[in-house]
PDB file of C-alpha atoms in Angstrom:
ATOM      1  CA  MET A   1      67.986  36.505 114.699  1.00  0.00           C
ATOM      2  CA  VAL A   2      66.847  39.640 116.497  1.00  0.00           C
ATOM      3  CA  ASN A   3      64.367  40.686 119.150  1.00  0.00           C
ATOM      4  CA  ARG A   4      61.710  43.218 118.133  1.00  0.00           C
ATOM      5  CA  GLU A   5      61.660  44.584 121.680  1.00  0.00           C
ATOM      6  CA  LYS A   6      65.449  45.070 121.761  1.00  0.00           C
ATOM      7  CA  LEU A   7      66.151  45.557 118.083  1.00  0.00           C
ATOM      8  CA  LEU A   8      69.306  47.671 118.286  1.00  0.00           C
ATOM      9  CA  GLU A   9      70.924  45.630 121.048  1.00  0.00           C
ATOM     10  CA  THR A  10      70.338  42.276 119.362  1.00  0.00           C
ATOM     11  CA  ALA A  11      71.208  43.623 115.901  1.00  0.00           C
ATOM     12  CA  LEU A  12      74.577  44.844 117.195  1.00  0.00           C
ATOM     13  CA  ASP A  13      75.240  41.454 118.781  1.00  0.00           C
ATOM     14  CA  GLU A  14      74.346  39.531 115.617  1.00  0.00           C
ATOM     15  CA  ILE A  15      76.405  41.707 113.256  1.00  0.00           C
ATOM     16  CA  ALA A  16      79.382  41.760 115.639  1.00  0.00           C
ATOM     17  CA  GLN A  17      79.439  37.958 115.659  1.00  0.00           C
ATOM     18  CA  THR A  18      79.111  37.642 111.877  1.00  0.00           C
ATOM     19  CA  LYS A  19      82.298  37.054 109.908  1.00  0.00           C
ATOM     20  CA  ASP A  20      83.210  39.858 107.515  1.00  0.00           C
ATOM     21  CA  LYS A  21      83.057  37.542 104.492  1.00  0.00           C
ATOM     22  CA  ASP A  22      79.477  36.607 105.396  1.00  0.00           C
ATOM     23  CA  LEU A  23      78.418  40.260 105.442  1.00  0.00           C
ATOM     24  CA  ARG A  24      78.645  40.210 101.650  1.00  0.00           C
ATOM     25  CA  LYS A  25      75.684  37.860 101.483  1.00  0.00           C
ATOM     26  CA  THR A  26      72.080  39.056 101.325  1.00  0.00           C
ATOM     27  CA  LEU A  27      70.877  39.860 104.810  1.00  0.00           C
ATOM     28  CA  GLU A  28      68.194  37.625 106.282  1.00  0.00           C
ATOM     29  CA  VAL A  29      66.235  38.943 109.250  1.00  0.00           C
ATOM     30  CA  GLN A  30      64.402  36.614 111.596  1.00  0.00           C
ATOM     31  CA  PHE A  31      62.704  37.748 114.778  1.00  0.00           C
ATOM     32  CA  TYR A  32      62.581  35.767 118.002  1.00  0.00           C
ATOM     33  CA  HIS A  33      59.565  33.445 118.228  1.00  0.00           C
ATOM     34  CA  GLU A  34      58.558  34.191 114.627  1.00  0.00           C
ATOM     35  CA  GLN A  35      58.875  31.655 111.841  1.00  0.00           C
ATOM     36  CA  LYS A  36      58.955  34.066 108.912  1.00  0.00           C
ATOM     37  CA  THR A  37      62.383  35.123 107.633  1.00  0.00           C
ATOM     38  CA  LEU A  38      62.716  38.428 105.792  1.00  0.00           C
ATOM     39  CA  VAL A  39      65.185  38.377 102.903  1.00  0.00           C
ATOM     40  CA  GLY A  40      66.793  41.733 102.209  1.00  0.00           C
ATOM     41  CA  PRO A  41      66.436  44.836 104.404  1.00  0.00           C
ATOM     42  CA  GLY A  42      63.271  43.411 105.912  1.00  0.00           C
ATOM     43  CA  GLY A  43      60.745  46.220 105.601  1.00  0.00           C
ATOM     44  CA  SER A  44      61.563  48.860 108.210  1.00  0.00           C
ATOM     45  CA  PHE A  45      64.443  46.948 109.852  1.00  0.00           C
ATOM     46  CA  PHE A  46      67.291  49.227 108.768  1.00  0.00           C
ATOM     47  CA  ARG A  47      65.230  52.388 109.206  1.00  0.00           C
ATOM     48  CA  ILE A  48      64.433  51.563 112.827  1.00  0.00           C
ATOM     49  CA  VAL A  49      67.953  50.378 113.662  1.00  0.00           C
ATOM     50  CA  LEU A  50      69.600  53.447 112.118  1.00  0.00           C
ATOM     51  CA  ALA A  51      67.176  55.757 113.920  1.00  0.00           C
ATOM     52  CA  GLU A  52      68.137  54.099 117.210  1.00  0.00           C
ATOM     53  CA  ILE A  53      71.835  54.362 116.324  1.00  0.00           C
ATOM     54  CA  GLN A  54      71.457  58.063 115.607  1.00  0.00           C
ATOM     55  CA  ARG A  55      69.695  58.661 118.910  1.00  0.00           C
ATOM     56  CA  LYS A  56      72.081  56.633 121.064  1.00  0.00           C
ATOM     57  CA  TYR A  57      75.460  57.126 119.384  1.00  0.00           C
ATOM     58  CA  PHE A  58      75.363  60.434 117.472  1.00  0.00           C
ATOM     59  CA  GLN A  59      72.605  62.747 118.687  1.00  0.00           C
ATOM     60  CA  ASN A  60      74.579  64.143 121.622  1.00  0.00           C
ATOM     61  CA  GLY A  61      78.038  63.655 120.192  1.00  0.00           C
ATOM     62  CA  LEU A  62      80.213  60.568 119.846  1.00  0.00           C
ATOM     63  CA  ARG A  63      80.400  58.322 122.913  1.00  0.00           C
ATOM     64  CA  ASP A  64      84.027  57.410 123.617  1.00  0.00           C
ATOM     65  CA  TYR A  65      83.052  54.982 126.365  1.00  0.00           C
ATOM     66  CA  MET A  66      81.166  52.932 123.740  1.00  0.00           C
ATOM     67  CA  ALA A  67      83.889  53.264 121.109  1.00  0.00           C
ATOM     68  CA  THR A  68      84.028  49.547 120.322  1.00  0.00           C
ATOM     69  CA  ASP A  69      80.382  49.609 119.195  1.00  0.00           C
ATOM     70  CA  TYR A  70      81.168  52.012 116.362  1.00  0.00           C
ATOM     71  CA  ARG A  71      82.929  49.318 114.333  1.00  0.00           C
ATOM     72  CA  THR A  72      79.740  47.245 114.291  1.00  0.00           C
ATOM     73  CA  ILE A  73      77.698  50.384 113.622  1.00  0.00           C
ATOM     74  CA  GLY A  74      79.847  51.009 110.542  1.00  0.00           C
ATOM     75  CA  LYS A  75      79.068  47.496 109.321  1.00  0.00           C
ATOM     76  CA  ILE A  76      75.327  48.045 109.813  1.00  0.00           C
ATOM     77  CA  MET A  77      75.505  51.320 107.895  1.00  0.00           C
ATOM     78  CA  ALA A  78      77.393  49.628 105.072  1.00  0.00           C
ATOM     79  CA  LEU A  79      74.841  46.812 104.919  1.00  0.00           C
ATOM     80  CA  SER A  80      71.958  49.266 104.820  1.00  0.00           C
ATOM     81  CA  ILE A  81      73.538  51.236 101.972  1.00  0.00           C
ATOM     82  CA  LEU A  82      74.494  48.203  99.891  1.00  0.00           C
ATOM     83  CA  GLN A  83      71.239  46.319 100.435  1.00  0.00           C
ATOM     84  CA  ASN A  84      69.070  49.286  99.470  1.00  0.00           C
ATOM     85  CA  GLY A  85      68.026  50.153 102.990  1.00  0.00           C
ATOM     86  CA  SER A  86      67.979  53.579 104.618  1.00  0.00           C
ATOM     87  CA  ILE A  87      70.967  55.868 104.074  1.00  0.00           C
ATOM     88  CA  PRO A  88      72.619  57.238 107.248  1.00  0.00           C
ATOM     89  CA  THR A  89      72.511  60.961 106.483  1.00  0.00           C
ATOM     90  CA  PHE A  90      73.037  62.124 110.066  1.00  0.00           C
ATOM     91  CA  LEU A  91      76.827  61.860 110.356  1.00  0.00           C
ATOM     92  CA  GLY A  92      77.645  65.490 109.606  1.00  0.00           C
ATOM     93  CA  GLU A  93      80.487  66.999 107.591  1.00  0.00           C
ATOM     94  CA  GLU A  94      83.144  66.717 110.295  1.00  0.00           C
ATOM     95  CA  ILE A  95      82.677  62.976 110.736  1.00  0.00           C
ATOM     96  CA  LEU A  96      82.401  62.410 106.973  1.00  0.00           C
ATOM     97  CA  ASN A  97      85.665  64.265 106.404  1.00  0.00           C
ATOM     98  CA  ASP A  98      87.373  62.206 109.108  1.00  0.00           C
ATOM     99  CA  ILE A  99      86.092  58.919 107.686  1.00  0.00           C
ATOM    100  CA  PHE A 100      86.941  59.589 104.053  1.00  0.00           C
ATOM    101  CA  GLY A 101      90.001  61.783 104.569  1.00  0.00           C
ATOM    102  CA  LYS A 102      93.567  60.723 103.829  1.00  0.00           C
ATOM    103  CA  ASP A 103      94.690  60.780 107.455  1.00  0.00           C
ATOM    104  CA  ASP A 104      93.560  58.442 110.212  1.00  0.00           C
ATOM    105  CA  PRO A 105      90.808  59.968 112.371  1.00  0.00           C
ATOM    106  CA  GLU A 106      91.871  61.213 115.785  1.00  0.00           C
ATOM    107  CA  SER A 107      88.651  60.040 117.422  1.00  0.00           C
ATOM    108  CA  ILE A 108      88.641  56.352 118.326  1.00  0.00           C
ATOM    109  CA  CYS A 109      84.897  56.294 117.595  1.00  0.00           C
ATOM    110  CA  THR A 110      85.358  57.643 114.082  1.00  0.00           C
ATOM    111  CA  LYS A 111      88.318  55.339 113.516  1.00  0.00           C
ATOM    112  CA  ASN A 112      86.222  52.296 114.412  1.00  0.00           C
ATOM    113  CA  LEU A 113      83.320  53.580 112.327  1.00  0.00           C
ATOM    114  CA  ARG A 114      85.672  53.866 109.376  1.00  0.00           C
ATOM    115  CA  ILE A 115      86.937  50.308 109.872  1.00  0.00           C
ATOM    116  CA  GLY A 116      83.370  49.008 110.006  1.00  0.00           C
ATOM    117  CA  LEU A 117      82.314  50.816 106.847  1.00  0.00           C
ATOM    118  CA  ASP A 118      85.368  49.585 104.989  1.00  0.00           C
ATOM    119  CA  CYS A 119      84.626  45.951 105.841  1.00  0.00           C
ATOM    120  CA  LEU A 120      82.414  46.175 102.767  1.00  0.00           C
ATOM    121  CA  GLY A 121      84.671  48.577 100.878  1.00  0.00           C
ATOM    122  CA  LEU A 122      82.670  51.772 101.316  1.00  0.00           C
ATOM    123  CA  VAL A 123      85.588  53.914 102.480  1.00  0.00           C
ATOM    124  CA  ARG A 124      87.563  52.880  99.414  1.00  0.00           C
ATOM    125  CA  ILE A 125      84.576  53.713  97.214  1.00  0.00           C
ATOM    126  CA  GLY A 126      84.182  57.124  98.835  1.00  0.00           C
ATOM    127  CA  THR A 127      87.880  57.849  98.416  1.00  0.00           C
ATOM    128  CA  VAL A 128      87.897  56.991  94.714  1.00  0.00           C
ATOM    129  CA  LEU A 129      84.449  58.451  93.973  1.00  0.00           C
ATOM    130  CA  PRO A 130      83.913  61.631  96.038  1.00  0.00           C
ATOM    131  CA  ALA A 131      80.393  61.955  94.605  1.00  0.00           C
ATOM    132  CA  PHE A 132      79.483  58.947  96.755  1.00  0.00           C
ATOM    133  CA  LEU A 133      79.586  61.216  99.811  1.00  0.00           C
ATOM    134  CA  HIS A 134      76.521  63.087  98.562  1.00  0.00           C
ATOM    135  CA  LEU A 135      74.479  59.995  99.414  1.00  0.00           C
ATOM    136  CA  LEU A 136      75.484  60.427 103.055  1.00  0.00           C
ATOM    137  CA  ARG A 137      74.280  64.015 103.257  1.00  0.00           C
ATOM    138  CA  PRO A 138      70.669  65.015 103.983  1.00  0.00           C
ATOM    139  CA  SER A 139      68.558  65.204 100.845  1.00  0.00           C
ATOM    140  CA  SER A 140      67.596  68.681  99.698  1.00  0.00           C
ATOM    141  CA  VAL A 141      64.747  67.323  97.564  1.00  0.00           C
ATOM    142  CA  PRO A 142      61.584  66.999  99.670  1.00  0.00           C
ATOM    143  CA  LEU A 143      58.749  64.633  98.890  1.00  0.00           C
ATOM    144  CA  THR A 144      55.918  66.221  96.940  1.00  0.00           C
ATOM    145  CA  LEU A 145      52.346  65.266  96.165  1.00  0.00           C
ATOM    146  CA  LYS A 146      53.401  64.296  92.652  1.00  0.00           C
ATOM    147  CA  SER A 147      56.332  62.143  93.762  1.00  0.00           C
ATOM    148  CA  VAL A 148      54.269  60.290  96.377  1.00  0.00           C
ATOM    149  CA  LEU A 149      51.497  59.530  93.890  1.00  0.00           C
ATOM    150  CA  LEU A 150      54.052  58.339  91.335  1.00  0.00           C
ATOM    151  CA  ILE A 151      55.608  55.984  93.885  1.00  0.00           C
ATOM    152  CA  LEU A 152      52.306  54.543  95.146  1.00  0.00           C
ATOM    153  CA  LYS A 153      50.869  52.770  92.109  1.00  0.00           C
ATOM    154  CA  PRO A 154      47.121  52.048  92.321  1.00  0.00           C
ATOM    155  CA  SER A 155      45.865  48.719  91.016  1.00  0.00           C
ATOM    156  CA  PHE A 156      42.523  49.488  89.372  1.00  0.00           C
ATOM    157  CA  SER A 157      39.816  47.160  88.101  1.00  0.00           C
ATOM    158  CA  GLU A 158      38.648  47.183  84.500  1.00  0.00           C
ATOM    159  CA  LYS A 159      37.416  50.530  83.203  1.00  0.00           C
ATOM    160  CA  GLY A 160      33.665  50.933  83.043  1.00  0.00           C
ATOM    161  CA  SER A 161      32.905  48.404  85.773  1.00  0.00           C
ATOM    162  CA  ASN A 162      30.953  49.336  88.901  1.00  0.00           C
ATOM    163  CA  THR A 163      33.969  48.332  90.959  1.00  0.00           C
ATOM    164  CA  ARG A 164      36.187  50.751  89.038  1.00  0.00           C
ATOM    165  CA  ILE A 165      33.738  53.589  89.680  1.00  0.00           C
ATOM    166  CA  GLN A 166      34.000  53.005  93.429  1.00  0.00           C
ATOM    167  CA  GLU A 167      37.789  52.672  93.216  1.00  0.00           C
ATOM    168  CA  ASP A 168      38.027  55.986  91.370  1.00  0.00           C
ATOM    169  CA  ARG A 169      36.016  57.659  94.128  1.00  0.00           C
ATOM    170  CA  ALA A 170      38.184  56.130  96.837  1.00  0.00           C
ATOM    171  CA  TYR A 171      41.394  57.103  95.050  1.00  0.00           C
ATOM    172  CA  SER A 172      40.172  60.671  94.506  1.00  0.00           C
ATOM    173  CA  ALA A 173      39.516  60.922  98.242  1.00  0.00           C
ATOM    174  CA  PHE A 174      42.996  59.566  98.939  1.00  0.00           C
ATOM    175  CA  VAL A 175      44.589  62.144  96.609  1.00  0.00           C
ATOM    176  CA  ARG A 176      42.766  64.928  98.448  1.00  0.00           C
ATOM    177  CA  TYR A 177      44.009  63.490 101.725  1.00  0.00           C
ATOM    178  CA  VAL A 178      47.618  63.397 100.495  1.00  0.00           C
ATOM    179  CA  ARG A 179      47.268  66.956  99.209  1.00  0.00           C
ATOM    180  CA  SER A 180      46.085  68.125 102.626  1.00  0.00           C
ATOM    181  CA  VAL A 181      49.078  66.411 104.253  1.00  0.00           C
ATOM    182  CA  GLY A 182      51.516  67.948 101.777  1.00  0.00           C
ATOM    183  CA  SER A 183      50.090  71.426 102.297  1.00  0.00           C
ATOM    184  CA  GLY A 184      50.476  71.201 106.070  1.00  0.00           C
ATOM    185  CA  ARG A 185      46.772  71.037 106.868  1.00  0.00           C
ATOM    186  CA  ARG A 186      47.324  67.849 108.889  1.00  0.00           C
ATOM    187  CA  PRO A 187      49.339  68.949 111.961  1.00  0.00           C
ATOM    188  CA  GLY A 188      51.943  66.406 113.008  1.00  0.00           C
ATOM    189  CA  LEU A 189      51.677  64.449 109.769  1.00  0.00           C
ATOM    190  CA  THR A 190      54.008  64.693 106.761  1.00  0.00           C
ATOM    191  CA  LEU A 191      54.395  63.001 103.401  1.00  0.00           C
ATOM    192  CA  SER A 192      57.377  61.154 104.872  1.00  0.00           C
ATOM    193  CA  ASN A 193      55.066  59.696 107.537  1.00  0.00           C
ATOM    194  CA  LEU A 194      52.767  58.494 104.782  1.00  0.00           C
ATOM    195  CA  MET A 195      55.668  56.802 103.000  1.00  0.00           C
ATOM    196  CA  GLU A 196      56.748  55.167 106.259  1.00  0.00           C
ATOM    197  CA  PHE A 197      53.216  53.887 106.762  1.00  0.00           C
ATOM    198  CA  VAL A 198      53.234  52.064 103.422  1.00  0.00           C
ATOM    199  CA  THR A 199      56.886  51.101 102.921  1.00  0.00           C
ATOM    200  CA  GLY A 200      58.717  51.531 106.224  1.00  0.00           C
ATOM    201  CA  ALA A 201      60.992  54.108 104.531  1.00  0.00           C
ATOM    202  CA  SER A 202      60.611  57.866 104.885  1.00  0.00           C
ATOM    203  CA  GLU A 203      61.853  58.455 101.334  1.00  0.00           C
ATOM    204  CA  GLU A 204      62.510  56.514  98.161  1.00  0.00           C
ATOM    205  CA  PRO A 205      65.771  54.517  98.328  1.00  0.00           C
ATOM    206  CA  VAL A 206      68.563  55.613  96.017  1.00  0.00           C
ATOM    207  CA  LEU A 207      68.153  52.476  93.892  1.00  0.00           C
ATOM    208  CA  GLY A 208      64.379  52.525  94.105  1.00  0.00           C
ATOM    209  CA  PHE A 209      62.188  50.057  95.948  1.00  0.00           C
ATOM    210  CA  THR A 210      62.854  46.352  95.499  1.00  0.00           C
ATOM    211  CA  LEU A 211      59.089  45.834  95.590  1.00  0.00           C
ATOM    212  CA  GLN A 212      57.073  48.523  93.828  1.00  0.00           C
ATOM    213  CA  PRO A 213      54.823  50.239  96.403  1.00  0.00           C
ATOM    214  CA  SER A 214      51.193  49.741  95.492  1.00  0.00           C
ATOM    215  CA  ILE A 215      47.640  50.599  96.444  1.00  0.00           C
ATOM    216  CA  GLU A 216      45.158  47.746  96.529  1.00  0.00           C
ATOM    217  CA  PHE A 217      41.429  48.368  96.839  1.00  0.00           C
ATOM    218  CA  VAL A 218      39.365  46.302  99.271  1.00  0.00           C
ATOM    219  CA  GLU A 219      35.599  46.346  99.579  1.00  0.00           C
ATOM    220  CA  VAL A 220      34.294  47.277 103.011  1.00  0.00           C
ATOM    221  CA  GLY A 221      30.911  48.006 104.466  1.00  0.00           C
ATOM    222  CA  ILE A 222      31.605  49.870 107.696  1.00  0.00           C
ATOM    223  CA  SER A 223      35.180  51.025 108.355  1.00  0.00           C
ATOM    224  CA  PHE A 224      36.994  53.082 105.742  1.00  0.00           C
ATOM    225  CA  LEU A 225      40.363  53.237 107.506  1.00  0.00           C
ATOM    226  CA  PRO A 226      43.310  52.152 105.309  1.00  0.00           C
ATOM    227  CA  THR A 227      45.854  49.560 106.410  1.00  0.00           C
ATOM    228  CA  ALA A 228      49.330  48.766 105.107  1.00  0.00           C
ATOM    229  CA  ASN A 229      51.824  45.935 104.896  1.00  0.00           C
ATOM    230  CA  THR A 230      55.421  47.189 104.904  1.00  0.00           C
ATOM    231  CA  CYS A 231      56.775  43.755 103.968  1.00  0.00           C
ATOM    232  CA  SER A 232      55.028  43.948 100.593  1.00  0.00           C
ATOM    233  CA  ASN A 233      55.041  47.773 100.319  1.00  0.00           C
ATOM    234  CA  SER A 234      51.294  47.796  99.844  1.00  0.00           C
ATOM    235  CA  MET A 235      48.421  49.829 101.202  1.00  0.00           C
ATOM    236  CA  MET A 236      44.881  48.506 101.325  1.00  0.00           C
ATOM    237  CA  LEU A 237      42.595  51.391 100.470  1.00  0.00           C
ATOM    238  CA  PRO A 238      38.957  50.742 101.387  1.00  0.00           C
ATOM    239  CA  ARG A 239      36.221  51.291  98.846  1.00  0.00           C
ATOM    240  CA  PRO A 240      32.463  51.091  99.421  1.00  0.00           C
ATOM    241  CA  SER A 241      30.364  48.392  97.845  1.00  0.00           C
ATOM    242  CA  SER A 242      28.046  49.393  95.025  1.00  0.00           C
ATOM    243  CA  GLU A 243      25.134  49.420  97.487  1.00  0.00           C
ATOM    244  CA  ILE A 244      26.724  52.146  99.634  1.00  0.00           C
ATOM    245  CA  ASP A 245      26.716  55.805  98.724  1.00  0.00           C
ATOM    246  CA  GLY A 246      30.252  56.657  97.673  1.00  0.00           C
ATOM    247  CA  SER A 247      30.078  60.051  99.357  1.00  0.00           C
ATOM    248  CA  SER A 248      30.514  58.358 102.745  1.00  0.00           C
ATOM    249  CA  ILE A 249      34.094  57.395 101.968  1.00  0.00           C
ATOM    250  CA  LEU A 250      34.922  60.953 100.972  1.00  0.00           C
ATOM    251  CA  PHE A 251      33.783  62.232 104.334  1.00  0.00           C
ATOM    252  CA  THR A 252      35.613  59.497 106.222  1.00  0.00           C
ATOM    253  CA  MET A 253      38.883  59.899 104.377  1.00  0.00           C
ATOM    254  CA  ILE A 254      39.108  63.668 104.728  1.00  0.00           C
ATOM    255  CA  THR A 255      38.293  63.615 108.438  1.00  0.00           C
ATOM    256  CA  VAL A 256      40.745  60.890 109.495  1.00  0.00           C
ATOM    257  CA  PRO A 257      43.409  62.804 111.498  1.00  0.00           C
ATOM    258  CA  ARG A 258      46.185  60.269 110.992  1.00  0.00           C
ATOM    259  CA  ILE A 259      46.896  57.229 108.856  1.00  0.00           C
ATOM    260  CA  PRO A 260      45.889  54.543 111.348  1.00  0.00           C
ATOM    261  CA  SER A 261      47.500  51.123 111.326  1.00  0.00           C
ATOM    262  CA  ILE A 262      50.380  49.111 109.916  1.00  0.00           C
ATOM    263  CA  ARG A 263      50.653  45.367 109.499  1.00  0.00           C
ATOM    264  CA  LYS A 264      54.014  43.645 109.174  1.00  0.00           C
TER     265      LYS A 264
END
C-alpha cells in the first residue's frame, strides 16, 4: 500500500518490509484511501518510481550516506524488469560493470544494489547471458510516427456507417497531430510524451504491453480534447456527431498545443 503523494518513500518502505520469497509473486499496488487494487505494474507506477529513484539516488552520483536504500532500489528495479514495467536505463557503464563483474564492487551503494537485483536472480542472469545488459542501456531506436500508430490500435465502427465516416475524420486529424509532434513542430512535446499520456510508459516495454493500447472514439458536441486512461492503456478520441461539420474537429485537433488530461 503506497501513498500517491509520497510514492517513492512509501514504495521503498513497502518493498523493504516484503520478504524476498514474496517478491516473486505478481505485484499488487494499492493506494492509500483508494479501494481499487492494481495487479501488475499498475499503469505508471514503476515509471514514476524509477524516475524518482534516478533523480534522488543517481543523477548527481551515488549517495553513500543512503547506501542501505540501494538494496531496496535493486529489488524495485528487478520487479520492474520482471513484471514488464519500465527498464532502468540510467545506471551507466561503470555501475553496470561493477554490478555484473566478477569481483565485488568497491562502492557500498553498488554492492547493495547488486544484492537487491540478485534477490530475483538478475545478476546471475546477466552473468550467464551478457546480452541481457543491453536491456539496461539507453535505447538507440527512437519512437517514430509509424511505430506510435502501430502501437495505438483504433477501434473503428462498421465501414460505410455515418459513425465510421466521422471516426475516419477524427483519426486523420489525430495522425496529422502525431506527425506534427514527431517532426518537432510542437515545442516541448515528443512522441514519448504522447505514449506516456496513453499508457504511462515513454516507450514500448521489451515484452510488449500487457494490455494492447487502443483508441476509442466518443461522440461529443462541444469539446474535442482527448482523454486517456493509463490503467487500461486507452485513449478516448472525440468525434463530432453527424449533425456537426467534421471540419471543426480538424481545426481543434491541430491547434491543441498539448495533449490535455489523463485519467487513472
